[in-house]
XYZ file of C-alpha atoms in Angstrom:
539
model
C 0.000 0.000 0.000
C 1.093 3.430 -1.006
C 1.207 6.297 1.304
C 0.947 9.973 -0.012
C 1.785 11.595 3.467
C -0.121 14.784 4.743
C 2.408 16.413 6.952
C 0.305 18.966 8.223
C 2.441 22.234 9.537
C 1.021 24.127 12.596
C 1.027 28.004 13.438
C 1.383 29.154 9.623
C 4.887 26.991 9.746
C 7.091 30.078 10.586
C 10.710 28.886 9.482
C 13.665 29.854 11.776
C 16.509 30.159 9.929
C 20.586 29.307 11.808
C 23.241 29.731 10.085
C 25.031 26.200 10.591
C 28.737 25.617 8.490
C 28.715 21.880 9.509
C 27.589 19.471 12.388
C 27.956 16.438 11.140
C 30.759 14.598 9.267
C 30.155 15.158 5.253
C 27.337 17.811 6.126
C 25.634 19.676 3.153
C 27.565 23.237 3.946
C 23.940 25.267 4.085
C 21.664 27.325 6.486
C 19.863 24.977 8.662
C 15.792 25.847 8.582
C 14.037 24.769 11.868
C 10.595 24.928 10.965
C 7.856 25.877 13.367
C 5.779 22.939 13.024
C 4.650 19.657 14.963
C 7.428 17.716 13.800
C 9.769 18.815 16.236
C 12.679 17.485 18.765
C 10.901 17.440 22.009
C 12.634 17.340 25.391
C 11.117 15.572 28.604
C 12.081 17.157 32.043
C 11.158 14.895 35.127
C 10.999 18.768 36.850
C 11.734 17.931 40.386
C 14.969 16.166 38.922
C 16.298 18.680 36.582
C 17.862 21.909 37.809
C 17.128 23.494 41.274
C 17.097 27.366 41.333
C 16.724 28.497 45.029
C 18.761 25.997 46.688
C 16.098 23.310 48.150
C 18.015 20.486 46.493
C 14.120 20.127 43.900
C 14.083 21.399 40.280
C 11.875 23.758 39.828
C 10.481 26.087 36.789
C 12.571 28.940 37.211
C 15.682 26.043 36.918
C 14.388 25.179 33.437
C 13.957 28.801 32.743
C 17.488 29.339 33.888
C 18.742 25.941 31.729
C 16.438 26.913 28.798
C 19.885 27.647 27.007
C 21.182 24.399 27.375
C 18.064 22.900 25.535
C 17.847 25.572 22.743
C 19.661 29.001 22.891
C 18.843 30.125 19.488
C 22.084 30.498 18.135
C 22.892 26.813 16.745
C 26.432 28.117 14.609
C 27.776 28.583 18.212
C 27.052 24.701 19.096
C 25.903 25.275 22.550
C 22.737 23.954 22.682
C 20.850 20.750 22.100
C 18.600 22.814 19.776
C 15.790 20.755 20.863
C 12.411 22.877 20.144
C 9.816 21.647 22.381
C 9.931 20.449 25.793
C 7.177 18.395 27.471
C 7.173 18.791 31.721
C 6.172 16.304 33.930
C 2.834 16.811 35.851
C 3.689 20.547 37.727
C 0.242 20.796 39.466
C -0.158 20.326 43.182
C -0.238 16.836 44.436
C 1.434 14.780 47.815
C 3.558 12.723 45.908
C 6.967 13.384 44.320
C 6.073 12.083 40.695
C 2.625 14.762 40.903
C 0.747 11.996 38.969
C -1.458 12.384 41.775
C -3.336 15.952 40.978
C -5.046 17.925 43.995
C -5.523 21.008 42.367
C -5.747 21.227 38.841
C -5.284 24.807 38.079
C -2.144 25.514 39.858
C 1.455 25.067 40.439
C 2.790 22.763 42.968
C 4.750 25.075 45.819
C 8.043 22.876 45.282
C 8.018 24.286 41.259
C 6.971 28.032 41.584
C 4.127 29.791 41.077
C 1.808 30.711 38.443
C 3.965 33.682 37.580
C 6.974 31.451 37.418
C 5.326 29.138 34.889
C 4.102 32.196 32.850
C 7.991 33.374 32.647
C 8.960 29.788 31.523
C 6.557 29.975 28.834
C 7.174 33.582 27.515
C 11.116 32.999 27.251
C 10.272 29.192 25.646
C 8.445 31.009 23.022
C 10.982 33.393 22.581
C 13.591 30.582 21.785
C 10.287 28.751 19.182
C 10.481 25.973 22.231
C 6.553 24.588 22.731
C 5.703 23.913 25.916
C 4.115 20.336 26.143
C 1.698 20.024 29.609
C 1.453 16.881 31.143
C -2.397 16.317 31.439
C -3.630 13.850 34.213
C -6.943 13.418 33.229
C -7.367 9.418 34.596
C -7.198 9.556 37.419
C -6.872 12.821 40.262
C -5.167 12.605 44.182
C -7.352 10.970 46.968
C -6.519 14.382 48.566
C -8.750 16.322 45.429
C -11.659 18.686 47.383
C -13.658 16.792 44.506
C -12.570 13.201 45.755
C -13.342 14.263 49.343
C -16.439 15.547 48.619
C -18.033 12.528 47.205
C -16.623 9.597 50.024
C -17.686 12.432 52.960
C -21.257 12.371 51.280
C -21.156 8.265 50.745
C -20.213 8.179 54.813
C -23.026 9.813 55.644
C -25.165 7.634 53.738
C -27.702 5.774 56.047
C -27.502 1.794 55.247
C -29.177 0.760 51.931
C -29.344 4.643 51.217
C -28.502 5.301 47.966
C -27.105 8.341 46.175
C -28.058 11.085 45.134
C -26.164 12.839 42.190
C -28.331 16.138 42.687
C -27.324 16.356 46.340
C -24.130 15.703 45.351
C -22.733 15.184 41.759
C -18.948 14.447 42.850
C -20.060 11.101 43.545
C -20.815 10.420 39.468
C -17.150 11.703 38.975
C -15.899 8.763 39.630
C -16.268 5.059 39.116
C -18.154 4.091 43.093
C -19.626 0.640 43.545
C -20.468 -2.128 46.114
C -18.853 -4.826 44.740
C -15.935 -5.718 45.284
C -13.525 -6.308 42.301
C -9.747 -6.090 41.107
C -8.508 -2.281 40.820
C -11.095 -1.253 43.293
C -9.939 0.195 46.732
C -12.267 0.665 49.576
C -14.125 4.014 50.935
C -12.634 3.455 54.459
C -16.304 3.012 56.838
C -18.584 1.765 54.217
C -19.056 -0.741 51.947
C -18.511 1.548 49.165
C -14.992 1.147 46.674
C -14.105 3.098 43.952
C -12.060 2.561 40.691
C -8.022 3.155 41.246
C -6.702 1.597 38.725
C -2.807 2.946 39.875
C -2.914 3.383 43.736
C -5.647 3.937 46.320
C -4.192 7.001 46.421
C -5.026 7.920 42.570
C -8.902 7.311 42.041
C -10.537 6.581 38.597
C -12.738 9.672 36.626
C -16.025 8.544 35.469
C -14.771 10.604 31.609
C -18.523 9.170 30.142
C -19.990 11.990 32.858
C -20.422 15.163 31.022
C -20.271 17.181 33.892
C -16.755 15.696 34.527
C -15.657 16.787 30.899
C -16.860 20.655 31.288
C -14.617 20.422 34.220
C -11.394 19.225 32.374
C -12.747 21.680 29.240
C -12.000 24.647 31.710
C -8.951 22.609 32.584
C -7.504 22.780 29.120
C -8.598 26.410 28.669
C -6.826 27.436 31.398
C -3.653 26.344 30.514
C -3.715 27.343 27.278
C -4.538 30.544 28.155
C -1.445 30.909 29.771
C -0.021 29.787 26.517
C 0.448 25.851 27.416
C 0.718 24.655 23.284
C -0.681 21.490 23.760
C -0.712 18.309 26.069
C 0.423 15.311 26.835
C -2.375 12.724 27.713
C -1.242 10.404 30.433
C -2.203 6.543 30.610
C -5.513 7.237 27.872
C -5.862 3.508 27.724
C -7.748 3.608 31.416
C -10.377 6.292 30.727
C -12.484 3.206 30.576
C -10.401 -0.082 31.547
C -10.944 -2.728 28.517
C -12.417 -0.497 26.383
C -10.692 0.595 23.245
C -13.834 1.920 21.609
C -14.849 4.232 24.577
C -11.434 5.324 24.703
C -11.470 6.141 21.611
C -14.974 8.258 22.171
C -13.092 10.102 25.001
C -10.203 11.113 22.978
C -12.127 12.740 19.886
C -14.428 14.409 22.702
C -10.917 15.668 23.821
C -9.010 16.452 20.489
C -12.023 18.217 19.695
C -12.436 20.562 22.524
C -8.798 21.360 22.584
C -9.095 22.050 19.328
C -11.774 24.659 19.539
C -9.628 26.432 21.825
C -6.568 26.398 20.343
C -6.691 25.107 16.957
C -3.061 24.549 16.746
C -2.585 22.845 19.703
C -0.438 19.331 19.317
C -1.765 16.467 21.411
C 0.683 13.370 22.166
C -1.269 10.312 24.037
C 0.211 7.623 25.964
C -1.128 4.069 25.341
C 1.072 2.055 26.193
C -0.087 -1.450 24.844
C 0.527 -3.046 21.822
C 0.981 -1.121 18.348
C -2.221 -2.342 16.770
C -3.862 -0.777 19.875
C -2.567 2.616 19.910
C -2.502 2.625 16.534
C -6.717 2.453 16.630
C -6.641 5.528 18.789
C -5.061 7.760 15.922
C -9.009 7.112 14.530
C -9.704 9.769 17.561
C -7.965 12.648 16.051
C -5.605 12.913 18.261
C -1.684 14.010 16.469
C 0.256 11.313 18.010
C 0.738 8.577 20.206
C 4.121 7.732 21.779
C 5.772 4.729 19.834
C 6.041 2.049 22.152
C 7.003 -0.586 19.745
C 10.567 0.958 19.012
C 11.300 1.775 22.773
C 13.069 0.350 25.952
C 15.468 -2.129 26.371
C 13.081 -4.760 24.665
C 11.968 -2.755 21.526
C 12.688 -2.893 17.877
C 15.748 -0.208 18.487
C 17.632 -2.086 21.690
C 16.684 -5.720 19.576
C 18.793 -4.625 16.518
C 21.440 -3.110 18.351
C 21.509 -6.526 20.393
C 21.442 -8.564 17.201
C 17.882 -10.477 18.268
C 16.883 -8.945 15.391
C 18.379 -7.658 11.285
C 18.423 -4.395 10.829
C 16.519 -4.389 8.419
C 13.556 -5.022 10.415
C 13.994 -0.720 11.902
C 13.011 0.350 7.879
C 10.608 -2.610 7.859
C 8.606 -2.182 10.941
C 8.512 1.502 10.338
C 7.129 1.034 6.453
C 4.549 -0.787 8.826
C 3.896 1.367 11.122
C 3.145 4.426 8.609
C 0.402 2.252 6.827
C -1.034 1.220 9.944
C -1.514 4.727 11.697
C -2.676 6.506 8.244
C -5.303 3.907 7.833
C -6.763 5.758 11.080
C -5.849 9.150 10.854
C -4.321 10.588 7.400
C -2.785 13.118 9.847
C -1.247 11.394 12.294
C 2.037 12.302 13.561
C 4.541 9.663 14.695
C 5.747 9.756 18.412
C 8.868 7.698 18.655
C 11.026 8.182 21.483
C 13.393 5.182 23.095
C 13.251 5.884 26.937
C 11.406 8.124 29.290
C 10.467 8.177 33.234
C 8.897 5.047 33.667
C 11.358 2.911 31.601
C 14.932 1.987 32.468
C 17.424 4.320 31.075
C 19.316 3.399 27.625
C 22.600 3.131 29.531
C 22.303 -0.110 30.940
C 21.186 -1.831 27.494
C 23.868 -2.747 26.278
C 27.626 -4.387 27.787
C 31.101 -4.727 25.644
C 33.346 -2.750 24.272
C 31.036 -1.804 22.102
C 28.261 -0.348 24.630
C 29.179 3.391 24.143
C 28.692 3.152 20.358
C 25.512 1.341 20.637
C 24.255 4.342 23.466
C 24.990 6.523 20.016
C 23.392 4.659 17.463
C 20.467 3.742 19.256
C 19.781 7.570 19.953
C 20.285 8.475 16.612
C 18.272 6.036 15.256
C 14.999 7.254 17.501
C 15.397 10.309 16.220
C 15.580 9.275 12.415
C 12.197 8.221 12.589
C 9.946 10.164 11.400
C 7.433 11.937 13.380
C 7.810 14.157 16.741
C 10.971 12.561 18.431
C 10.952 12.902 22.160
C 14.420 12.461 24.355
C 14.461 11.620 27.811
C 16.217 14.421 29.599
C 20.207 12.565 30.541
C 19.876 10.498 27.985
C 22.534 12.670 25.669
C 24.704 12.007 28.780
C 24.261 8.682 29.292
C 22.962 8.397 32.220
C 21.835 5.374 34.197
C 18.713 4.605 36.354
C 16.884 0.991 36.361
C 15.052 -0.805 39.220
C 12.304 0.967 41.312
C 10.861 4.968 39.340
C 13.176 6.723 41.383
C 16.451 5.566 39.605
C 14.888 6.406 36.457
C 14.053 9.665 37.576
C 17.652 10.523 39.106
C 19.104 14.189 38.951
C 20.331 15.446 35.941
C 24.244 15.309 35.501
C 25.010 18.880 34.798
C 28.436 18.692 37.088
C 30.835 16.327 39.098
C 30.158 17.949 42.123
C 26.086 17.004 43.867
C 26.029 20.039 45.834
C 26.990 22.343 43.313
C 24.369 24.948 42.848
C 21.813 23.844 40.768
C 22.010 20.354 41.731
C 19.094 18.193 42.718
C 18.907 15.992 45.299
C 16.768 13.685 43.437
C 13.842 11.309 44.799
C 13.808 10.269 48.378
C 13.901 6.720 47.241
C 16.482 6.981 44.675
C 19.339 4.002 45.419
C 22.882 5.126 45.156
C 24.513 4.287 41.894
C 27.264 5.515 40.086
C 26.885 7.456 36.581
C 29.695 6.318 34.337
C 29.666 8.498 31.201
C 30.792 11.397 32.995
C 28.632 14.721 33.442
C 27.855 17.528 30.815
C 30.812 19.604 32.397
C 32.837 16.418 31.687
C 31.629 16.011 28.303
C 31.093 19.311 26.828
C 34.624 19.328 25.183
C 34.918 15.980 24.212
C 33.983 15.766 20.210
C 33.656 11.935 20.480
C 31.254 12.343 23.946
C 27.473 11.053 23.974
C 26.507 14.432 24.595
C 28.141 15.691 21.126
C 26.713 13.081 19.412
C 23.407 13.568 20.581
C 24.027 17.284 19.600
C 25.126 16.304 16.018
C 22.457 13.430 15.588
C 19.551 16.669 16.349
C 21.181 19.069 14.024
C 21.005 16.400 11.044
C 17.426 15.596 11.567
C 16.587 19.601 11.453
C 18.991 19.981 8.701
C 16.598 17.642 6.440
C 12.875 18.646 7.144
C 12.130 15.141 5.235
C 13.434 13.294 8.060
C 10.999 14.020 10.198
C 7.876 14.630 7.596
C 8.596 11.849 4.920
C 7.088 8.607 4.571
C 9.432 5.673 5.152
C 10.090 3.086 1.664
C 12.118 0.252 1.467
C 15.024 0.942 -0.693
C 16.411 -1.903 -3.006
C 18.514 0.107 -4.934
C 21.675 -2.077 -3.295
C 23.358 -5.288 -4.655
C 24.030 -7.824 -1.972
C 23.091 -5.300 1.064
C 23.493 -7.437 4.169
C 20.197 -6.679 6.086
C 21.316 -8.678 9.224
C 23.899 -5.828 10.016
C 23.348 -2.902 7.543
C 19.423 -0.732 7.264
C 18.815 0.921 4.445
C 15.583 2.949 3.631
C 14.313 6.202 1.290
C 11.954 9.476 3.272
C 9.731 11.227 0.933
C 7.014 13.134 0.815
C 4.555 13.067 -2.196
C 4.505 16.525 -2.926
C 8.149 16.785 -2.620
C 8.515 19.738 -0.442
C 11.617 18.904 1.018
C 13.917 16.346 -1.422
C 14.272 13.133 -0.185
C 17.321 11.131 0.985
C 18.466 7.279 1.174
C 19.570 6.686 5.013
C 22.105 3.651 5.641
C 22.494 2.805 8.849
C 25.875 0.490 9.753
C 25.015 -1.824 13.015
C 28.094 -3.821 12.543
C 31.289 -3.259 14.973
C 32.681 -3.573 11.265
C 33.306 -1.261 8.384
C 31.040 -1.492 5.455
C 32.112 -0.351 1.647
C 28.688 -0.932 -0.935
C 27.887 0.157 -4.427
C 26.082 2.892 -4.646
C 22.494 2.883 -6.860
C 21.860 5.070 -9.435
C 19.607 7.612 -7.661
C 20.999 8.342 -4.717
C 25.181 9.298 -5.097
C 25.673 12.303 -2.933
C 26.754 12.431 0.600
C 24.666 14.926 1.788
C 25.710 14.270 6.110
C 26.738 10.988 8.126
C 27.096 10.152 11.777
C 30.342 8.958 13.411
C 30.790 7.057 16.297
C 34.531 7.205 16.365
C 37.692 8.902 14.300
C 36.683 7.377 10.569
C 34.563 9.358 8.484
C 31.677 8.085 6.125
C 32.806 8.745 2.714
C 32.128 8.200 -1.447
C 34.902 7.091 -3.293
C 34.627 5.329 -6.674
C 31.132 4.784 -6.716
C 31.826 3.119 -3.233
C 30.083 4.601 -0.436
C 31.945 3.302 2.491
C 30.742 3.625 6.134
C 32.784 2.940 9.180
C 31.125 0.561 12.437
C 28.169 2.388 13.777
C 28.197 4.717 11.175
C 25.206 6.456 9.523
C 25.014 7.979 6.038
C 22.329 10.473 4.455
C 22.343 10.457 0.651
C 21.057 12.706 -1.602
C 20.413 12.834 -5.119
């Protein structure tokens, strides 16, 4: 099945032109044009873990305001920054916990963050740097602690035996999922013989989303925050609006898209789903831009299973040639989500052993964000860092220095085990050409240096003789209307160099990746690629 792919560019696709003389080994020597669309390089903070501002040893908002340099400073022909050009925060709303999954107060800022004000600075100098702000939107499940929550069990105690209630007297009790019978992810109303729905904790009860009145309250959720200019959300765990139930779900989501949509008609909406790919690929039938791409993440996914030879390479061009027809037999639209780790999966670090392991850290980075799509990056990850076992290690501080009680610093979660981080910190790597960090740097400036990586539909390219598809990926991105040319990307797995003919359509090196000293180059109709080495071709 053919796809003619409707890239569809938000907020009149402004382009922001950097002048860039080279990033990348072999680089096309050109201005780099980041446009201002919804195929981006988004940036996850875990905020409480990130950079702390006043000293209390938690990230807060004014730390990412003060680090928003680090992520994009505007001026890429300096190198400085990541040039990433969204960033998507972890739940910043009040709540007990240190995660704030659990939401007491919808419409503010948890005290350990900031302030509304604080947030509202964050924003402004974000948009002044064309980084969207992605809002983390809790809409399963809120805290026990919620006035709402409260509300309803205080009425359901008062309840005289066999006494049932009354929605009139009061409604909280329809916004969420009460019952008498006792069944699996049901927690009791302590003193009756009432439990409710809490599918996650006790602590984190179940919405009843298929009660109106609940939805008018999240639509004056969503207003709010994009009001303060939030530019879209991030839907957390949509799969248990309604446990089981892929077609309510679904329901739930275009109510959602929809009403978003009405507000801000521009505003990009990422859902997580985390299931199986033929799952979250239904929901893109909601309208909703994008899911996250589960299928190519964590240390079990298509990414980690090449780099681990479980699988060919040539499965990464493969599954994604899949992947495309799938989600655009739902939504035309859709917009890919791939990212390879985030807060609730072990970090990439501890993938892979050998000799070898820093190389694979690379590729496998690289090759998540040579998908197509909106690619999201775990904050660390461009350092390397480690964190596996209980949330906590995968939410440790960010590395920005050797010394933990340097200002800035985080203390990170009270649970967090003691482990060593063995890459070395961004102080450590900074200078280092060959360091994860610069890598990462390099592998972002490539994908914004051809808009078709990220918009273009993925082919299978057999323009090769004798390609050997257990170690070596090759595949085309187009798109129909050729807005942006398109280029053949060759992707070397191997620990071993690679020399191959090249085709008769694609012969010019237009940028590569490097791993190490040798550089990816075209000689004699050969185009040669050293271990772990990436190649973009152009006509």
């Amino acid at each position: 099945m053919k796809i003619n792919k409707l890239f569809k560019p938000l907020a009149a696709s402004l382009p922001i032109t950097l002048s860039i003389t080279g990033c990348t080994s072999g680089l096309e020597h050109k201005p780099m044009t980041i446009l201002n669309d919804s195929y981006r390089v988004a940036y996850e903070i875990f905020v409480s873990s990130f950079y702390d501002s006043n000293g209390d040893g938690i990230g807060d908002l004014e730390g990412i305001r003060k680090k928003l340099d680090y992520i994009n400073d505007g001026k890429a022909e300096k190198g400085n920054s990541l040039l990433a050009n969204e960033i998507w925060l972890t739940p910043i709303s009040p709540s007990l916990s240190y995660h704030k999954y659990d939401v007491m107060d919808y419409k503010n800022i948890d005290k350990d963050f900031g302030t509304l004000d604080d947030f509202k600075s964050l924003v402004e100098d974000c948009h002044k740097r064309h980084i969207k702000v992605i809002f983390d939107l809790v809409m399963n499940h809120s805290s026990s602690s919620h006035p709402w929550f409260l509300k309803a069990t205080n009425y359901l105690k008062e309840l005289k035996d066999g006494e049932e209630p009354d929605f009139n007297v009061c409604p909280y009790v329809n916004y969420y999922n009460f019952t008498k019978k006792q069944q699996e992810g049901y927690a009791p109303v302590e003193g009756t013989d009432w439990y409710y729905e809490a599918r996650f904790s006790p602590k984190m009860p179940d919405f009843n989303l298929e009660n109106n009145a609940v939805r008018n309250e999240f639509k004056e959720i969503f207003k709010f925050w994009l009001d303060l200019g939030v530019d879209g959300f991030r839907l957390d765990a949509v799969t248990y609006y309604v446990t089981g139930s892929i077609t309510k779900n679904t329901e739930i989501l275009t109510w959602l898209n929809k009403t978003v949509k009405e507000i801000k008609p521009d505003a990009y909406i990422v859902g997580e789903a985390w299931t199986t790919e033929s799952e979250y690929g239904a929901y893109y039938a909601s309208g909703v831009d994008s899911f996250f791409d589960f299928e190519f993440s964590g240390s079990d996914g298509i990414i980690a299973e090449i780099l681990k030879g479980i699988r060919p390479a040539s499965s990464f061009a493969e599954r994604m040639v899949n992947s495309d027809k799938l989600f655009f037999k739902h939504n035309p639209s859709y917009i890919n989500a791939p990212f390879y780790t985030n807060h609730d999966i072990p970090r990439s670090a501890g993938y892979y052993s050998g000799e070898h392991r820093v190389n694979l850290i690379k590729l496998a980075g690289a090759m998540n964000l040579l998908m197509s799509g909106n690619a999201f990056i775990y904050y660390g990850e461009e350092l390397g860092m480690k964190g596996s076992g209980r949330d906590e290690n995968k939410r440790a501080p960010m590395q920005w220095v050797k010394d933990s009680s340097a200002a800035g610093m985080c203390k990170g979660p009270k649970d967090m085990e003691d482990f060593e981080m063995i890459y070395g910190t961004l102080e450590e790597q900074a200078d280092d050409k060959n360091s994860i960090y610069n890598y990462y740097k390099n592998a972002i400036k490539l994908r914004h240096n051809f808009p078709v990586i990220a918009r273009g539909i993925t082919e299978l390219y057999d323009g090769f003789e004798n390609l050997d598809s257990e170690k070596v990926s090759a595949f085309t991105r187009r798109i129909e209307d050729k807005t942006y040319k398109p280029v053949l990307i060759v992707i070397n797995t191997s620990e071993n160099s690679i020399s191959q003919k090249l085709g008769k359509d694609y012969a010019k090196l237009g940028g590569s990746l490097i791993t190490g000293e040798e550089e990816v180059t075209i000689k004699d109709g050969m185009l040669n690629i050293p271990s772990f080495g990436i190649a973009i071709l152009t006509h």
